[in-house]
Short mmCIF file of C-alpha atoms in Angstrom, two decimals:
data_model
loop_
_atom_site.label_atom_id
_atom_site.label_comp_id
_atom_site.label_asym_id
_atom_site.label_seq_id
_atom_site.Cartn_x
_atom_site.Cartn_y
_atom_site.Cartn_z
CA MET A 25 39.19 45.58 -30.61
CA ARG A 26 38.87 47.42 -27.64
CA ILE A 27 39.33 50.81 -29.90
CA ILE A 28 36.56 49.94 -32.33
CA LEU A 29 33.76 49.28 -30.18
CA PRO A 30 34.31 52.60 -28.42
CA LEU A 31 35.05 54.55 -31.79
CA LEU A 32 32.10 52.45 -33.15
CA ALA A 33 30.00 54.41 -29.82
CA ALA A 34 30.73 57.49 -30.17
CA VAL A 35 29.89 57.85 -33.90
CA ALA A 36 25.72 56.66 -33.37
CA ALA A 37 26.35 59.20 -30.62
CA PHE A 38 26.97 61.67 -32.65
CA SER A 39 24.88 60.52 -36.35
CA THR A 40 21.67 60.91 -34.00
CA PRO A 41 19.77 62.88 -35.12
CA ALA A 42 18.29 65.33 -32.15
CA VAL A 43 14.53 64.98 -31.15
CA ALA A 44 13.01 68.30 -31.02
CA GLU A 45 10.23 67.87 -28.78
CA ARG A 46 6.83 69.14 -28.76
CA PRO A 47 5.94 71.15 -25.63
CA ARG A 48 3.73 68.99 -22.96
CA ASP A 49 -0.13 70.91 -22.29
CA GLN A 50 1.35 70.99 -18.67
CA ASP A 51 4.75 73.31 -20.18
CA ARG A 52 2.38 75.29 -21.72
CA ALA A 53 0.71 76.43 -18.69
CA PHE A 54 3.34 76.07 -16.13
CA GLU A 55 4.87 79.19 -18.57
CA ALA A 56 1.81 81.31 -19.11
CA THR A 57 0.73 80.84 -16.27
CA ARG A 58 4.10 81.87 -14.72
CA ASP A 59 3.86 84.87 -17.44
CA GLY A 60 0.56 86.19 -16.50
CA ARG A 61 -1.38 85.04 -19.93
CA SER A 62 -3.40 82.22 -17.84
CA MET A 63 -4.86 81.34 -14.71
CA PRO A 64 -3.84 78.68 -12.92
CA LEU A 65 -5.53 75.57 -13.30
CA PRO A 66 -6.81 74.31 -10.64
CA MET A 67 -8.91 77.72 -9.93
CA ILE A 68 -10.39 77.35 -13.17
CA GLU A 69 -11.55 73.84 -12.58
CA ARG A 70 -13.01 75.52 -9.35
CA ARG A 71 -14.83 78.04 -11.22
CA VAL A 72 -16.62 75.04 -13.90
CA MET A 73 -17.04 72.19 -11.13
CA PRO A 74 -20.02 73.58 -9.85
CA PHE A 75 -21.30 73.74 -12.99
CA MET A 76 -21.25 70.38 -14.44
CA GLY A 77 -24.07 68.35 -12.46
CA GLY A 78 -21.85 65.39 -11.16
CA ALA A 79 -20.32 64.64 -14.70
CA ASP A 80 -17.11 63.35 -14.16
CA TYR A 81 -14.22 65.02 -14.56
CA LEU A 82 -11.21 62.86 -16.53
CA GLY A 83 -8.99 66.07 -17.15
CA PRO A 84 -7.76 68.76 -19.37
CA GLU A 85 -6.20 70.02 -22.27
CA PHE A 86 -4.45 73.54 -23.19
CA ASP A 87 -3.68 75.09 -26.42
CA GLY A 88 -1.63 77.85 -24.53
CA ARG A 89 -4.81 79.84 -24.74
CA THR A 90 -7.60 77.95 -23.87
CA TYR A 91 -7.91 75.30 -21.23
CA ARG A 92 -9.67 72.04 -22.76
CA LEU A 93 -11.79 70.16 -20.25
CA LYS A 94 -13.20 66.67 -20.37
CA PHE A 95 -16.25 65.72 -18.95
CA MET A 96 -18.76 61.90 -18.92
CA ARG A 97 -21.61 62.40 -18.28
CA GLY A 98 -23.94 59.04 -18.49
CA GLY A 99 -21.63 57.47 -21.19
CA ARG A 100 -21.70 60.69 -22.58
CA VAL A 101 -18.36 63.21 -23.16
CA ILE A 102 -19.16 67.03 -22.57
CA TRP A 103 -15.59 69.66 -23.29
CA VAL A 104 -15.81 72.52 -21.87
CA ASP A 105 -13.20 75.27 -23.44
CA VAL A 106 -12.40 77.86 -21.23
CA ASP A 107 -10.68 80.95 -21.57
CA ALA A 108 -7.52 81.02 -19.77
CA ALA A 109 -7.07 84.35 -19.41
CA THR A 110 -10.53 85.52 -18.38
CA GLY A 111 -12.16 81.66 -17.26
CA ARG A 112 -14.51 81.86 -18.86
CA VAL A 113 -16.66 79.70 -20.60
CA VAL A 114 -16.62 79.75 -24.40
CA ARG A 115 -17.79 76.75 -25.57
CA ARG A 116 -19.58 73.27 -24.74
CA SER A 117 -19.91 70.29 -26.77
CA GLY A 118 -21.67 66.95 -26.33
CA GLU A 119 -24.60 67.49 -24.19
#
């Protein structure tokens, strides 16, 4: 029994398939900022927030080229897509 349990544990460890995780938004954003392909998120947020007229900011998403900022106003969700490299608003939806 002393030999079988460690042997089974070793077999289980080596037979488990490696699962490749997708990069998280914050990892992609960090790499893009580090590589000079994106402005830092706080800078993007400072540019957009003054134009949102009291809407509640719920948070960002990042796809590698575009930040998508999510806001809520009066029960409606508002998405603001911002070019990560330039900080220019490219689309607003939900208003």
